[in-house]
Coordinates of C-alpha atoms in Angstrom, one line a residue:
X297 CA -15.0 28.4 143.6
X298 CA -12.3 26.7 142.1
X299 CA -12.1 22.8 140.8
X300 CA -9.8 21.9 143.4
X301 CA -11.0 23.7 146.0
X302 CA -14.5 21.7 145.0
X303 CA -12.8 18.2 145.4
X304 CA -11.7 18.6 148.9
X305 CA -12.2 16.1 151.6
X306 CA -11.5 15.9 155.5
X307 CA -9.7 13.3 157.1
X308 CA -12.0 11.3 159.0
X309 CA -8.5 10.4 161.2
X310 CA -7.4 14.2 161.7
X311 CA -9.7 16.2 160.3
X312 CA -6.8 17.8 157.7
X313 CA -7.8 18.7 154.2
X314 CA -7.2 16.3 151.4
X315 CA -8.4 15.8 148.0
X316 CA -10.8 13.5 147.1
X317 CA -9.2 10.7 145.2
X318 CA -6.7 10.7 148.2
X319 CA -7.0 6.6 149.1
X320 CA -4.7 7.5 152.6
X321 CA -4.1 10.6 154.6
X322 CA -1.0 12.1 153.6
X323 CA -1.0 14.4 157.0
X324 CA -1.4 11.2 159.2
X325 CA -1.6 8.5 156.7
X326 CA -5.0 7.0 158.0
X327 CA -6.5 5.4 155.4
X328 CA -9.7 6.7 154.2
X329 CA -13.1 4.8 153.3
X330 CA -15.2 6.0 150.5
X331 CA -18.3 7.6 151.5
X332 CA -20.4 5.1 150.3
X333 CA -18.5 2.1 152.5
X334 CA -19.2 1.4 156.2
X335 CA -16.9 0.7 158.9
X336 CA -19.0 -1.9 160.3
X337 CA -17.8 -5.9 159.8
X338 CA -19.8 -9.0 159.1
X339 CA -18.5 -11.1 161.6
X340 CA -19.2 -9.1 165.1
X341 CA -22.9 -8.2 163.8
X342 CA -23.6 -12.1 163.4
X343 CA -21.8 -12.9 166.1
X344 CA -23.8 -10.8 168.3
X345 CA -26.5 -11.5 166.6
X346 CA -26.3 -15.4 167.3
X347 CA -25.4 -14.9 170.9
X348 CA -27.9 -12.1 171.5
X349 CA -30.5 -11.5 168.8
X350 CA -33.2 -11.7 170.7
X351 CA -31.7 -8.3 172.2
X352 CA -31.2 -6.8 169.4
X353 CA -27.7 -6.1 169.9
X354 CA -26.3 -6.8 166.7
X355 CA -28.6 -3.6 165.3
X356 CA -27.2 -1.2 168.4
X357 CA -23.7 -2.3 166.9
X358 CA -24.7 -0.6 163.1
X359 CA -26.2 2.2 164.8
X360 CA -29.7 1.1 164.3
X361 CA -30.7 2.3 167.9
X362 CA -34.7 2.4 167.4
X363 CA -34.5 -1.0 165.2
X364 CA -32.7 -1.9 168.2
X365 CA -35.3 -1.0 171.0
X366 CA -38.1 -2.5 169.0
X367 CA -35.9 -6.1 169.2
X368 CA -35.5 -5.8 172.6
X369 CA -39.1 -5.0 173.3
X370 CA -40.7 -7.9 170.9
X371 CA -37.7 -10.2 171.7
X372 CA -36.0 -10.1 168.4
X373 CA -39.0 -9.1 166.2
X374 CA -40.7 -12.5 167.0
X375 CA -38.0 -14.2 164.6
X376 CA -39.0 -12.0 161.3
X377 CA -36.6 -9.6 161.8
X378 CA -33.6 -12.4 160.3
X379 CA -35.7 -12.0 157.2
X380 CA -34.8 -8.3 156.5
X381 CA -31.9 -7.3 155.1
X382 CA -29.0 -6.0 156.8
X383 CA -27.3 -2.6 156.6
X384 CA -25.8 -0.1 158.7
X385 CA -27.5 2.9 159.5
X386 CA -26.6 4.9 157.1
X387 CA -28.0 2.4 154.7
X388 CA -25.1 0.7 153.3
X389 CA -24.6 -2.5 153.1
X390 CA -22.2 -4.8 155.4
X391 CA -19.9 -6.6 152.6
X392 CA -16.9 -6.9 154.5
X393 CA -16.1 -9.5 157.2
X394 CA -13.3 -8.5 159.5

């Protein structure tokens, strides 16, 4: 396989090959978030954290579903859950805030 072939991405927009390094689209011009970056902001996770914690709704909005579920059944961990960090669930961590 050739070296350019290798560095080859898909849109996450369109789904159109790109290379790598590409930092927007050029087929739609969506902009495109390293692999190692979440989508996921700051501010709505503690928001919905503050408001409904105890639910476990802040962790349904990262994607941690069963993290979620055990929140809702302990109502919010018993309070120890704020000690853990916080990532999405792919595991990276939330730095941006909107």
């Amino acid at each position: 396989m050739s070296e350019s072939v290798q560095q080859m991405i898909y849109c996450r927009a369109c789904g159109q090959q790109m290379h790598v390094s590409a930092a927007a689209c050029p087929n739609c011009g969506a902009v495109q978030t390293p692999a190692s970056a979440t989508d996921k902001r700051i501010l709505p996770a503690m928001l919905l954290c503050f408001f409904f914690g105890f639910l476990g709704v802040h962790r349904f909005y990262v994607g941690k579903i069963g993290t979620g579920i055990l929140q809702i059944l302990t109502l919010g961990g018993f309070g120890l859950w704020a000690l853990i960090a916080f990532t999405d669930s792919d595991g990276h961590k939330i730095t941006e805030w909107t």
